JSON list of C-alpha atoms in Angstrom, two decimals:
[
{"chain": "A", "resi": 23, "resn": "MET", "atom": "CA", "xyz": [-7.43, 5.70, 8.86]},
{"chain": "A", "resi": 24, "resn": "SER", "atom": "CA", "xyz": [-11.12, 6.40, 8.40]},
{"chain": "A", "resi": 25, "resn": "THR", "atom": "CA", "xyz": [-14.07, 6.43, 10.63]},
{"chain": "A", "resi": 26, "resn": "PRO", "atom": "CA", "xyz": [-17.80, 5.65, 9.90]},
{"chain": "A", "resi": 27, "resn": "ASP", "atom": "CA", "xyz": [-19.99, 8.40, 9.29]},
{"chain": "A", "resi": 28, "resn": "THR", "atom": "CA", "xyz": [-22.33, 8.27, 12.19]},
{"chain": "A", "resi": 29, "resn": "PHE", "atom": "CA", "xyz": [-24.84, 11.03, 11.04]},
{"chain": "A", "resi": 30, "resn": "ALA", "atom": "CA", "xyz": [-27.55, 10.47, 8.37]},
{"chain": "A", "resi": 31, "resn": "SER", "atom": "CA", "xyz": [-27.66, 14.07, 7.33]},
{"chain": "A", "resi": 32, "resn": "LYS", "atom": "CA", "xyz": [-25.88, 17.32, 7.42]},
{"chain": "A", "resi": 33, "resn": "PRO", "atom": "CA", "xyz": [-26.71, 19.82, 10.29]},
{"chain": "A", "resi": 34, "resn": "LYS", "atom": "CA", "xyz": [-28.34, 23.21, 9.86]},
{"chain": "A", "resi": 35, "resn": "VAL", "atom": "CA", "xyz": [-25.72, 25.79, 10.91]},
{"chain": "A", "resi": 36, "resn": "ARG", "atom": "CA", "xyz": [-27.31, 29.16, 9.93]},
{"chain": "A", "resi": 37, "resn": "GLY", "atom": "CA", "xyz": [-28.17, 31.45, 12.77]},
{"chain": "A", "resi": 38, "resn": "ARG", "atom": "CA", "xyz": [-26.74, 29.30, 15.53]},
{"chain": "A", "resi": 39, "resn": "PHE", "atom": "CA", "xyz": [-25.39, 30.31, 18.85]},
{"chain": "A", "resi": 40, "resn": "ARG", "atom": "CA", "xyz": [-21.60, 31.02, 18.62]},
{"chain": "A", "resi": 41, "resn": "LEU", "atom": "CA", "xyz": [-19.04, 30.82, 21.34]},
{"chain": "A", "resi": 42, "resn": "PRO", "atom": "CA", "xyz": [-16.69, 33.77, 21.79]},
{"chain": "A", "resi": 43, "resn": "ASP", "atom": "CA", "xyz": [-13.12, 33.65, 20.87]},
{"chain": "A", "resi": 44, "resn": "PRO", "atom": "CA", "xyz": [-10.81, 32.56, 23.61]},
{"chain": "A", "resi": 45, "resn": "PRO", "atom": "CA", "xyz": [-8.72, 35.33, 25.24]},
{"chain": "A", "resi": 46, "resn": "GLU", "atom": "CA", "xyz": [-5.50, 36.18, 23.70]},
{"chain": "A", "resi": 47, "resn": "CYS", "atom": "CA", "xyz": [-2.78, 33.66, 24.74]},
{"chain": "A", "resi": 48, "resn": "PRO", "atom": "CA", "xyz": [0.06, 34.83, 26.89]},
{"chain": "A", "resi": 49, "resn": "GLU", "atom": "CA", "xyz": [3.30, 35.07, 25.04]},
{"chain": "A", "resi": 50, "resn": "ASP", "atom": "CA", "xyz": [4.89, 32.03, 26.59]},
{"chain": "A", "resi": 51, "resn": "LYS", "atom": "CA", "xyz": [1.83, 29.92, 25.41]},
{"chain": "A", "resi": 52, "resn": "MET", "atom": "CA", "xyz": [2.85, 30.33, 21.73]},
{"chain": "A", "resi": 53, "resn": "THR", "atom": "CA", "xyz": [4.73, 27.23, 22.20]},
{"chain": "A", "resi": 54, "resn": "SER", "atom": "CA", "xyz": [1.46, 25.51, 21.10]},
{"chain": "A", "resi": 55, "resn": "PHE", "atom": "CA", "xyz": [1.55, 27.40, 17.73]},
{"chain": "A", "resi": 56, "resn": "ASP", "atom": "CA", "xyz": [5.39, 26.18, 17.46]},
{"chain": "A", "resi": 57, "resn": "HIS", "atom": "CA", "xyz": [4.44, 22.44, 17.86]},
{"chain": "A", "resi": 58, "resn": "LEU", "atom": "CA", "xyz": [1.03, 22.15, 16.24]},
{"chain": "A", "resi": 59, "resn": "THR", "atom": "CA", "xyz": [0.63, 24.91, 13.63]},
{"chain": "A", "resi": 60, "resn": "ILE", "atom": "CA", "xyz": [3.71, 26.36, 12.17]},
{"chain": "A", "resi": 61, "resn": "ASN", "atom": "CA", "xyz": [5.37, 22.94, 11.50]},
{"chain": "A", "resi": 62, "resn": "GLY", "atom": "CA", "xyz": [2.08, 21.57, 10.21]},
{"chain": "A", "resi": 63, "resn": "ASN", "atom": "CA", "xyz": [1.42, 18.81, 12.86]},
{"chain": "A", "resi": 64, "resn": "ALA", "atom": "CA", "xyz": [-2.35, 19.40, 13.16]},
{"chain": "A", "resi": 65, "resn": "HIS", "atom": "CA", "xyz": [-2.58, 19.43, 9.37]},
{"chain": "A", "resi": 66, "resn": "HIS", "atom": "CA", "xyz": [-0.56, 16.26, 8.91]},
{"chain": "A", "resi": 67, "resn": "LEU", "atom": "CA", "xyz": [-2.62, 14.54, 11.67]},
{"chain": "A", "resi": 68, "resn": "ALA", "atom": "CA", "xyz": [-5.91, 15.63, 9.87]},
{"chain": "A", "resi": 69, "resn": "LEU", "atom": "CA", "xyz": [-4.69, 14.10, 6.65]},
{"chain": "A", "resi": 70, "resn": "HIS", "atom": "CA", "xyz": [-3.44, 10.95, 8.34]},
{"chain": "A", "resi": 71, "resn": "LEU", "atom": "CA", "xyz": [-6.90, 10.26, 10.10]},
{"chain": "A", "resi": 72, "resn": "GLY", "atom": "CA", "xyz": [-8.91, 11.22, 6.99]},
{"chain": "A", "resi": 73, "resn": "SER", "atom": "CA", "xyz": [-12.77, 11.25, 6.75]},
{"chain": "A", "resi": 74, "resn": "PRO", "atom": "CA", "xyz": [-12.82, 15.16, 7.08]},
{"chain": "A", "resi": 75, "resn": "GLU", "atom": "CA", "xyz": [-16.73, 15.12, 7.02]},
{"chain": "A", "resi": 76, "resn": "THR", "atom": "CA", "xyz": [-16.90, 13.21, 10.25]},
{"chain": "A", "resi": 77, "resn": "THR", "atom": "CA", "xyz": [-13.41, 13.60, 11.90]},
{"chain": "A", "resi": 78, "resn": "LEU", "atom": "CA", "xyz": [-12.47, 16.83, 13.51]},
{"chain": "A", "resi": 79, "resn": "VAL", "atom": "CA", "xyz": [-8.90, 17.91, 14.29]},
{"chain": "A", "resi": 80, "resn": "ALA", "atom": "CA", "xyz": [-8.97, 21.36, 15.79]},
{"chain": "A", "resi": 81, "resn": "GLY", "atom": "CA", "xyz": [-7.93, 23.60, 18.85]},
{"chain": "A", "resi": 82, "resn": "ASP", "atom": "CA", "xyz": [-7.69, 26.79, 20.57]},
{"chain": "A", "resi": 83, "resn": "ARG", "atom": "CA", "xyz": [-11.49, 27.10, 20.74]},
{"chain": "A", "resi": 84, "resn": "TYR", "atom": "CA", "xyz": [-13.70, 26.76, 23.54]},
{"chain": "A", "resi": 85, "resn": "LEU", "atom": "CA", "xyz": [-14.92, 23.30, 24.78]},
{"chain": "A", "resi": 86, "resn": "VAL", "atom": "CA", "xyz": [-18.17, 23.33, 26.61]},
{"chain": "A", "resi": 87, "resn": "VAL", "atom": "CA", "xyz": [-20.91, 20.95, 27.67]},
{"chain": "A", "resi": 88, "resn": "ARG", "atom": "CA", "xyz": [-23.85, 23.06, 26.14]},
{"chain": "A", "resi": 89, "resn": "PRO", "atom": "CA", "xyz": [-24.49, 26.48, 24.64]},
{"chain": "A", "resi": 90, "resn": "THR", "atom": "CA", "xyz": [-23.89, 29.08, 27.31]},
{"chain": "A", "resi": 91, "resn": "ARG", "atom": "CA", "xyz": [-22.58, 32.47, 27.73]},
{"chain": "A", "resi": 92, "resn": "ASN", "atom": "CA", "xyz": [-21.26, 31.65, 31.11]},
{"chain": "A", "resi": 93, "resn": "LEU", "atom": "CA", "xyz": [-17.85, 30.27, 30.29]},
{"chain": "A", "resi": 94, "resn": "ALA", "atom": "CA", "xyz": [-16.84, 29.51, 33.84]},
{"chain": "A", "resi": 95, "resn": "GLY", "atom": "CA", "xyz": [-15.13, 26.07, 33.84]},
{"chain": "A", "resi": 96, "resn": "SER", "atom": "CA", "xyz": [-14.84, 25.94, 30.22]},
{"chain": "A", "resi": 97, "resn": "ARG", "atom": "CA", "xyz": [-11.52, 24.92, 28.50]},
{"chain": "A", "resi": 98, "resn": "TYR", "atom": "CA", "xyz": [-9.80, 25.69, 25.12]},
{"chain": "A", "resi": 99, "resn": "PRO", "atom": "CA", "xyz": [-7.45, 22.84, 24.54]},
{"chain": "A", "resi": 100, "resn": "ASP", "atom": "CA", "xyz": [-4.33, 23.21, 22.27]},
{"chain": "A", "resi": 101, "resn": "LEU", "atom": "CA", "xyz": [-5.48, 20.13, 20.22]},
{"chain": "A", "resi": 102, "resn": "LEU", "atom": "CA", "xyz": [-8.61, 18.01, 20.08]},
{"chain": "A", "resi": 103, "resn": "VAL", "atom": "CA", "xyz": [-9.53, 15.12, 17.88]},
{"chain": "A", "resi": 104, "resn": "ALA", "atom": "CA", "xyz": [-13.16, 13.95, 17.77]},
{"chain": "A", "resi": 105, "resn": "PHE", "atom": "CA", "xyz": [-14.42, 10.94, 15.40]},
{"chain": "A", "resi": 106, "resn": "GLY", "atom": "CA", "xyz": [-17.93, 10.73, 14.15]},
{"chain": "A", "resi": 107, "resn": "VAL", "atom": "CA", "xyz": [-19.03, 14.19, 14.77]},
{"chain": "A", "resi": 108, "resn": "HIS", "atom": "CA", "xyz": [-20.04, 17.26, 12.60]},
{"chain": "A", "resi": 109, "resn": "PRO", "atom": "CA", "xyz": [-16.99, 19.59, 11.96]},
{"chain": "A", "resi": 110, "resn": "ALA", "atom": "CA", "xyz": [-19.40, 22.02, 10.48]},
{"chain": "A", "resi": 111, "resn": "LEU", "atom": "CA", "xyz": [-20.99, 22.47, 13.74]},
{"chain": "A", "resi": 112, "resn": "TYR", "atom": "CA", "xyz": [-17.79, 23.16, 15.47]},
{"chain": "A", "resi": 113, "resn": "LYS", "atom": "CA", "xyz": [-16.86, 25.87, 12.86]},
{"chain": "A", "resi": 114, "resn": "ALA", "atom": "CA", "xyz": [-20.46, 27.40, 13.06]},
{"chain": "A", "resi": 115, "resn": "SER", "atom": "CA", "xyz": [-20.51, 27.47, 16.91]},
{"chain": "A", "resi": 116, "resn": "ASN", "atom": "CA", "xyz": [-16.83, 28.74, 17.00]},
{"chain": "A", "resi": 117, "resn": "GLY", "atom": "CA", "xyz": [-15.96, 25.79, 19.38]},
{"chain": "A", "resi": 118, "resn": "TYR", "atom": "CA", "xyz": [-16.87, 22.45, 20.59]},
{"chain": "A", "resi": 119, "resn": "ILE", "atom": "CA", "xyz": [-20.23, 22.20, 22.19]},
{"chain": "A", "resi": 120, "resn": "ILE", "atom": "CA", "xyz": [-20.82, 18.59, 23.43]},
{"chain": "A", "resi": 121, "resn": "ALA", "atom": "CA", "xyz": [-24.50, 18.79, 23.39]},
{"chain": "A", "resi": 122, "resn": "GLU", "atom": "CA", "xyz": [-24.50, 19.84, 19.81]},
{"chain": "A", "resi": 123, "resn": "GLN", "atom": "CA", "xyz": [-22.29, 16.64, 18.97]},
{"chain": "A", "resi": 124, "resn": "ALA", "atom": "CA", "xyz": [-24.99, 14.30, 20.07]},
{"chain": "A", "resi": 125, "resn": "GLY", "atom": "CA", "xyz": [-23.52, 14.42, 23.60]},
{"chain": "A", "resi": 126, "resn": "LYS", "atom": "CA", "xyz": [-20.35, 13.08, 22.50]},
{"chain": "A", "resi": 127, "resn": "PRO", "atom": "CA", "xyz": [-17.20, 14.48, 23.92]},
{"chain": "A", "resi": 128, "resn": "PRO", "atom": "CA", "xyz": [-13.77, 14.73, 21.87]},
{"chain": "A", "resi": 129, "resn": "ASP", "atom": "CA", "xyz": [-11.98, 11.54, 21.77]},
{"chain": "A", "resi": 130, "resn": "PHE", "atom": "CA", "xyz": [-8.50, 12.88, 22.34]},
{"chain": "A", "resi": 131, "resn": "VAL", "atom": "CA", "xyz": [-7.08, 16.19, 23.88]},
{"chain": "A", "resi": 132, "resn": "LEU", "atom": "CA", "xyz": [-3.48, 17.40, 24.04]},
{"chain": "A", "resi": 133, "resn": "GLU", "atom": "CA", "xyz": [-2.05, 20.38, 25.81]},
{"chain": "A", "resi": 134, "resn": "ILE", "atom": "CA", "xyz": [1.37, 21.91, 25.14]},
{"chain": "A", "resi": 135, "resn": "ALA", "atom": "CA", "xyz": [3.20, 23.17, 28.26]},
{"chain": "A", "resi": 136, "resn": "SER", "atom": "CA", "xyz": [4.08, 26.73, 28.97]},
{"chain": "A", "resi": 137, "resn": "GLU", "atom": "CA", "xyz": [5.20, 28.28, 32.21]},
{"chain": "A", "resi": 138, "resn": "SER", "atom": "CA", "xyz": [1.73, 30.04, 32.58]},
{"chain": "A", "resi": 139, "resn": "THR", "atom": "CA", "xyz": [-0.33, 27.01, 31.96]},
{"chain": "A", "resi": 140, "resn": "GLY", "atom": "CA", "xyz": [1.82, 23.97, 33.15]},
{"chain": "A", "resi": 141, "resn": "GLY", "atom": "CA", "xyz": [0.33, 23.72, 36.65]},
{"chain": "A", "resi": 142, "resn": "VAL", "atom": "CA", "xyz": [-3.42, 23.97, 35.26]},
{"chain": "A", "resi": 143, "resn": "ASP", "atom": "CA", "xyz": [-2.62, 21.24, 32.62]},
{"chain": "A", "resi": 144, "resn": "VAL", "atom": "CA", "xyz": [-1.58, 18.63, 35.23]},
{"chain": "A", "resi": 145, "resn": "GLY", "atom": "CA", "xyz": [-4.10, 19.64, 37.76]},
{"chain": "A", "resi": 146, "resn": "ALA", "atom": "CA", "xyz": [-7.55, 21.30, 37.05]},
{"chain": "A", "resi": 147, "resn": "LYS", "atom": "CA", "xyz": [-7.51, 20.49, 33.34]},
{"chain": "A", "resi": 148, "resn": "ARG", "atom": "CA", "xyz": [-7.08, 16.80, 34.05]},
{"chain": "A", "resi": 149, "resn": "ASP", "atom": "CA", "xyz": [-9.94, 16.66, 36.30]},
{"chain": "A", "resi": 150, "resn": "ASP", "atom": "CA", "xyz": [-12.09, 18.53, 33.89]},
{"chain": "A", "resi": 151, "resn": "TYR", "atom": "CA", "xyz": [-11.26, 16.30, 30.94]},
{"chain": "A", "resi": 152, "resn": "ALA", "atom": "CA", "xyz": [-11.92, 13.34, 32.96]},
{"chain": "A", "resi": 153, "resn": "ALA", "atom": "CA", "xyz": [-15.29, 14.67, 34.09]},
{"chain": "A", "resi": 154, "resn": "LEU", "atom": "CA", "xyz": [-16.30, 15.37, 30.54]},
{"chain": "A", "resi": 155, "resn": "GLY", "atom": "CA", "xyz": [-15.52, 11.88, 29.51]},
{"chain": "A", "resi": 156, "resn": "ILE", "atom": "CA", "xyz": [-12.67, 12.39, 27.24]},
{"chain": "A", "resi": 157, "resn": "PRO", "atom": "CA", "xyz": [-11.00, 9.07, 26.43]},
{"chain": "A", "resi": 158, "resn": "GLU", "atom": "CA", "xyz": [-7.39, 10.31, 26.31]},
{"chain": "A", "resi": 159, "resn": "TYR", "atom": "CA", "xyz": [-5.63, 13.33, 27.61]},
{"chain": "A", "resi": 160, "resn": "TRP", "atom": "CA", "xyz": [-2.00, 13.92, 26.63]},
{"chain": "A", "resi": 161, "resn": "ARG", "atom": "CA", "xyz": [0.53, 16.40, 27.71]},
{"chain": "A", "resi": 162, "resn": "PHE", "atom": "CA", "xyz": [3.83, 17.54, 25.93]},
{"chain": "A", "resi": 163, "resn": "ASP", "atom": "CA", "xyz": [6.47, 19.64, 27.52]},
{"chain": "A", "resi": 164, "resn": "GLU", "atom": "CA", "xyz": [9.23, 20.72, 25.09]},
{"chain": "A", "resi": 165, "resn": "THR", "atom": "CA", "xyz": [11.89, 21.31, 27.95]},
{"chain": "A", "resi": 166, "resn": "GLU", "atom": "CA", "xyz": [14.69, 18.69, 28.65]},
{"chain": "A", "resi": 167, "resn": "THR", "atom": "CA", "xyz": [13.50, 18.43, 32.19]},
{"chain": "A", "resi": 168, "resn": "GLY", "atom": "CA", "xyz": [9.85, 18.62, 31.62]},
{"chain": "A", "resi": 169, "resn": "ARG", "atom": "CA", "xyz": [9.84, 21.60, 33.96]},
{"chain": "A", "resi": 170, "resn": "HIS", "atom": "CA", "xyz": [6.28, 22.88, 33.38]},
{"chain": "A", "resi": 171, "resn": "HIS", "atom": "CA", "xyz": [4.48, 19.39, 33.44]},
{"chain": "A", "resi": 172, "resn": "GLY", "atom": "CA", "xyz": [6.82, 17.52, 35.62]},
{"chain": "A", "resi": 173, "resn": "ALA", "atom": "CA", "xyz": [7.31, 15.17, 32.45]},
{"chain": "A", "resi": 174, "resn": "ARG", "atom": "CA", "xyz": [8.32, 15.69, 28.85]},
{"chain": "A", "resi": 175, "resn": "LEU", "atom": "CA", "xyz": [5.53, 13.49, 27.54]},
{"chain": "A", "resi": 176, "resn": "ALA", "atom": "CA", "xyz": [2.53, 12.12, 29.42]},
{"chain": "A", "resi": 177, "resn": "GLY", "atom": "CA", "xyz": [-0.81, 10.60, 28.62]},
{"chain": "A", "resi": 178, "resn": "ASP", "atom": "CA", "xyz": [-3.89, 9.41, 30.46]},
{"chain": "A", "resi": 179, "resn": "ARG", "atom": "CA", "xyz": [-6.62, 6.92, 29.46]},
{"chain": "A", "resi": 180, "resn": "LEU", "atom": "CA", "xyz": [-10.06, 6.97, 30.94]},
{"chain": "A", "resi": 181, "resn": "GLU", "atom": "CA", "xyz": [-10.87, 3.84, 32.87]},
{"chain": "A", "resi": 182, "resn": "ASP", "atom": "CA", "xyz": [-14.10, 3.54, 34.93]},
{"chain": "A", "resi": 183, "resn": "GLY", "atom": "CA", "xyz": [-14.50, 7.29, 34.92]},
{"chain": "A", "resi": 184, "resn": "GLU", "atom": "CA", "xyz": [-10.79, 8.11, 36.04]},
{"chain": "A", "resi": 185, "resn": "TYR", "atom": "CA", "xyz": [-7.48, 8.66, 34.32]},
{"chain": "A", "resi": 186, "resn": "SER", "atom": "CA", "xyz": [-4.85, 6.17, 34.41]},
{"chain": "A", "resi": 187, "resn": "PRO", "atom": "CA", "xyz": [-1.33, 6.95, 33.00]},
{"chain": "A", "resi": 188, "resn": "VAL", "atom": "CA", "xyz": [-0.38, 5.54, 29.64]},
{"chain": "A", "resi": 189, "resn": "PRO", "atom": "CA", "xyz": [2.94, 3.89, 29.76]},
{"chain": "A", "resi": 190, "resn": "ILE", "atom": "CA", "xyz": [5.82, 6.01, 28.14]},
{"chain": "A", "resi": 191, "resn": "ASP", "atom": "CA", "xyz": [9.06, 4.34, 27.01]},
{"chain": "A", "resi": 192, "resn": "GLU", "atom": "CA", "xyz": [12.39, 5.83, 26.66]},
{"chain": "A", "resi": 193, "resn": "LEU", "atom": "CA", "xyz": [13.94, 4.74, 23.24]},
{"chain": "A", "resi": 194, "resn": "PRO", "atom": "CA", "xyz": [17.73, 4.23, 22.63]},
{"chain": "A", "resi": 195, "resn": "ASP", "atom": "CA", "xyz": [18.11, 7.69, 21.20]},
{"chain": "A", "resi": 196, "resn": "GLY", "atom": "CA", "xyz": [16.71, 9.42, 24.29]},
{"chain": "A", "resi": 197, "resn": "SER", "atom": "CA", "xyz": [13.28, 9.99, 22.81]},
{"chain": "A", "resi": 198, "resn": "LEU", "atom": "CA", "xyz": [10.19, 9.28, 24.72]},
{"chain": "A", "resi": 199, "resn": "GLN", "atom": "CA", "xyz": [7.21, 7.38, 23.26]},
{"chain": "A", "resi": 200, "resn": "GLY", "atom": "CA", "xyz": [3.71, 6.47, 24.29]},
{"chain": "A", "resi": 201, "resn": "TYR", "atom": "CA", "xyz": [0.78, 4.81, 22.28]},
{"chain": "A", "resi": 202, "resn": "SER", "atom": "CA", "xyz": [-2.51, 6.42, 21.66]},
{"chain": "A", "resi": 203, "resn": "ALA", "atom": "CA", "xyz": [-5.08, 3.64, 21.26]},
{"chain": "A", "resi": 204, "resn": "VAL", "atom": "CA", "xyz": [-7.72, 6.41, 20.30]},
{"chain": "A", "resi": 205, "resn": "LEU", "atom": "CA", "xyz": [-5.58, 7.41, 17.40]},
{"chain": "A", "resi": 206, "resn": "ASN", "atom": "CA", "xyz": [-3.68, 4.32, 16.85]},
{"chain": "A", "resi": 207, "resn": "LEU", "atom": "CA", "xyz": [-0.36, 6.44, 16.69]},
{"chain": "A", "resi": 208, "resn": "SER", "atom": "CA", "xyz": [2.55, 6.67, 18.91]},
{"chain": "A", "resi": 209, "resn": "LEU", "atom": "CA", "xyz": [3.32, 10.14, 20.22]},
{"chain": "A", "resi": 210, "resn": "ARG", "atom": "CA", "xyz": [7.04, 11.04, 20.73]},
{"chain": "A", "resi": 211, "resn": "TRP", "atom": "CA", "xyz": [9.20, 13.58, 22.33]},
{"chain": "A", "resi": 212, "resn": "GLU", "atom": "CA", "xyz": [12.13, 13.94, 20.03]},
{"chain": "A", "resi": 213, "resn": "ARG", "atom": "CA", "xyz": [14.79, 16.46, 20.91]},
{"chain": "A", "resi": 214, "resn": "GLY", "atom": "CA", "xyz": [12.10, 18.80, 22.25]},
{"chain": "A", "resi": 215, "resn": "GLU", "atom": "CA", "xyz": [9.78, 18.24, 19.10]},
{"chain": "A", "resi": 216, "resn": "LEU", "atom": "CA", "xyz": [6.34, 16.58, 19.09]},
{"chain": "A", "resi": 217, "resn": "VAL", "atom": "CA", "xyz": [6.19, 13.87, 16.63]},
{"chain": "A", "resi": 218, "resn": "PHE", "atom": "CA", "xyz": [3.32, 11.42, 15.70]},
{"chain": "A", "resi": 219, "resn": "TYR", "atom": "CA", "xyz": [4.60, 7.95, 14.49]},
{"chain": "A", "resi": 220, "resn": "ASP", "atom": "CA", "xyz": [2.47, 5.19, 12.69]},
{"chain": "A", "resi": 221, "resn": "PRO", "atom": "CA", "xyz": [3.06, 1.88, 14.60]},
{"chain": "A", "resi": 222, "resn": "ALA", "atom": "CA", "xyz": [2.35, -0.17, 11.52]},
{"chain": "A", "resi": 223, "resn": "THR", "atom": "CA", "xyz": [5.25, 1.15, 9.64]},
{"chain": "A", "resi": 224, "resn": "GLU", "atom": "CA", "xyz": [7.28, 2.54, 12.53]},
{"chain": "A", "resi": 225, "resn": "GLN", "atom": "CA", "xyz": [7.56, 5.82, 10.36]},
{"chain": "A", "resi": 226, "resn": "ARG", "atom": "CA", "xyz": [6.44, 9.21, 11.26]},
{"chain": "A", "resi": 227, "resn": "ILE", "atom": "CA", "xyz": [3.12, 10.30, 9.60]},
{"chain": "A", "resi": 228, "resn": "ALA", "atom": "CA", "xyz": [3.66, 12.18, 6.33]},
{"chain": "A", "resi": 229, "resn": "THR", "atom": "CA", "xyz": [4.79, 15.63, 6.46]},
{"chain": "A", "resi": 230, "resn": "PHE", "atom": "CA", "xyz": [5.41, 18.50, 4.12]},
{"chain": "A", "resi": 231, "resn": "GLU", "atom": "CA", "xyz": [9.05, 17.50, 3.89]},
{"chain": "A", "resi": 232, "resn": "ASP", "atom": "CA", "xyz": [8.16, 13.88, 2.98]},
{"chain": "A", "resi": 233, "resn": "GLU", "atom": "CA", "xyz": [5.68, 15.00, 0.33]},
{"chain": "A", "resi": 234, "resn": "ARG", "atom": "CA", "xyz": [8.36, 17.35, -1.11]},
{"chain": "A", "resi": 235, "resn": "ALA", "atom": "CA", "xyz": [10.88, 14.59, -1.02]},
{"chain": "A", "resi": 236, "resn": "ARG", "atom": "CA", "xyz": [8.80, 12.09, -2.75]},
{"chain": "A", "resi": 237, "resn": "ALA", "atom": "CA", "xyz": [7.79, 14.83, -5.40]},
{"chain": "A", "resi": 238, "resn": "ASP", "atom": "CA", "xyz": [11.49, 15.31, -5.93]},
{"chain": "A", "resi": 239, "resn": "ALA", "atom": "CA", "xyz": [12.34, 11.68, -6.20]},
{"chain": "A", "resi": 240, "resn": "ALA", "atom": "CA", "xyz": [9.53, 11.12, -8.79]},
{"chain": "A", "resi": 241, "resn": "GLU", "atom": "CA", "xyz": [10.70, 14.09, -10.66]},
{"chain": "A", "resi": 242, "resn": "ALA", "atom": "CA", "xyz": [14.28, 13.04, -10.66]},
{"chain": "A", "resi": 243, "resn": "GLU", "atom": "CA", "xyz": [13.07, 9.49, -11.87]},
{"chain": "A", "resi": 244, "resn": "ARG", "atom": "CA", "xyz": [11.15, 11.00, -14.80]},
{"chain": "A", "resi": 245, "resn": "ASN", "atom": "CA", "xyz": [14.34, 13.15, -15.65]},
{"chain": "A", "resi": 246, "resn": "ALA", "atom": "CA", "xyz": [16.46, 9.99, -15.74]},
{"chain": "A", "resi": 247, "resn": "GLU", "atom": "CA", "xyz": [13.96, 8.29, -17.81]},
{"chain": "A", "resi": 248, "resn": "ARG", "atom": "CA", "xyz": [13.83, 11.14, -20.39]},
{"chain": "A", "resi": 249, "resn": "THR", "atom": "CA", "xyz": [17.69, 11.26, -20.49]},
{"chain": "A", "resi": 250, "resn": "SER", "atom": "CA", "xyz": [17.87, 7.53, -21.01]},
{"chain": "A", "resi": 251, "resn": "ARG", "atom": "CA", "xyz": [15.18, 7.78, -23.77]},
{"chain": "A", "resi": 252, "resn": "THR", "atom": "CA", "xyz": [16.95, 10.58, -25.38]},
{"chain": "A", "resi": 253, "resn": "ALA", "atom": "CA", "xyz": [20.30, 8.71, -25.42]},
{"chain": "A", "resi": 254, "resn": "ALA", "atom": "CA", "xyz": [18.64, 5.63, -26.82]},
{"chain": "A", "resi": 255, "resn": "GLU", "atom": "CA", "xyz": [16.91, 7.57, -29.62]},
{"chain": "A", "resi": 256, "resn": "ALA", "atom": "CA", "xyz": [20.25, 9.27, -30.49]},
{"chain": "A", "resi": 257, "resn": "ARG", "atom": "CA", "xyz": [22.00, 5.94, -30.64]},
{"chain": "A", "resi": 258, "resn": "ILE", "atom": "CA", "xyz": [19.21, 4.36, -32.86]},
{"chain": "A", "resi": 259, "resn": "ARG", "atom": "CA", "xyz": [19.61, 7.37, -35.28]},
{"chain": "A", "resi": 260, "resn": "GLU", "atom": "CA", "xyz": [23.34, 6.78, -35.16]},
{"chain": "A", "resi": 261, "resn": "LEU", "atom": "CA", "xyz": [23.06, 3.13, -36.06]},
{"chain": "A", "resi": 262, "resn": "GLU", "atom": "CA", "xyz": [20.43, 4.06, -38.75]},
{"chain": "A", "resi": 263, "resn": "GLU", "atom": "CA", "xyz": [22.94, 6.58, -40.44]},
{"chain": "A", "resi": 264, "resn": "GLN", "atom": "CA", "xyz": [25.78, 3.89, -40.49]},
{"chain": "A", "resi": 265, "resn": "LEU", "atom": "CA", "xyz": [23.52, 1.37, -42.15]},
{"chain": "A", "resi": 266, "resn": "ARG", "atom": "CA", "xyz": [22.34, 4.05, -44.75]},
{"chain": "A", "resi": 267, "resn": "GLN", "atom": "CA", "xyz": [26.06, 4.87, -45.42]},
{"chain": "A", "resi": 268, "resn": "GLN", "atom": "CA", "xyz": [27.12, 1.20, -45.78]},
{"chain": "A", "resi": 269, "resn": "GLY", "atom": "CA", "xyz": [24.30, 0.61, -48.22]},
{"chain": "A", "resi": 270, "resn": "ALA", "atom": "CA", "xyz": [25.10, 3.65, -50.26]}
]
């Protein structure tokens, strides 16, 4: 998937205002690392969406309306996606400043549930993200009962300035699935794991394991071809030797 470059030139980033790093996360909030970082989910999503010059896939940095040292009411989502923006500005400012991105809020935000943040995710954050004009807000809870968010998987889509729930379907294997129109991807809760699926292929987006499997399959095919070629060459030499002996 690719998105158009809506900017004519690169921004100047030297000497810019920088947001501080968010506070250290409570230990139980490390679930976001488990579901987005260590398993490569954010990386795989960025590769799938493409257009790294204008598409930002990031998280765990402040999201604010304008440059400010008063961070009251600011948020630092676990994952955000923004199309048609300047990722370089995000890096230079150490966070997402809407005013610096031509007034454009992120297109997609997701929060991973934890005991310490679950209530805020479904309450104040939902209100704040709607007020910022973020088109989609998703929540993922790894627990079997969805005890932190009240649901294992939930999404909201902005309609007339307010969030409306995205339909979530239960699949035959017990997984839950909802469709993100912003990403043109399906999000799934699968045995406590967050997985992104491409609705066009009904397959998950490529992962490290998929790339490794394809590489292994290609190597096995090359090895088979080499073995077949070696056997054919040996047979040719054998036939040539037989012909030479018959003509002697």
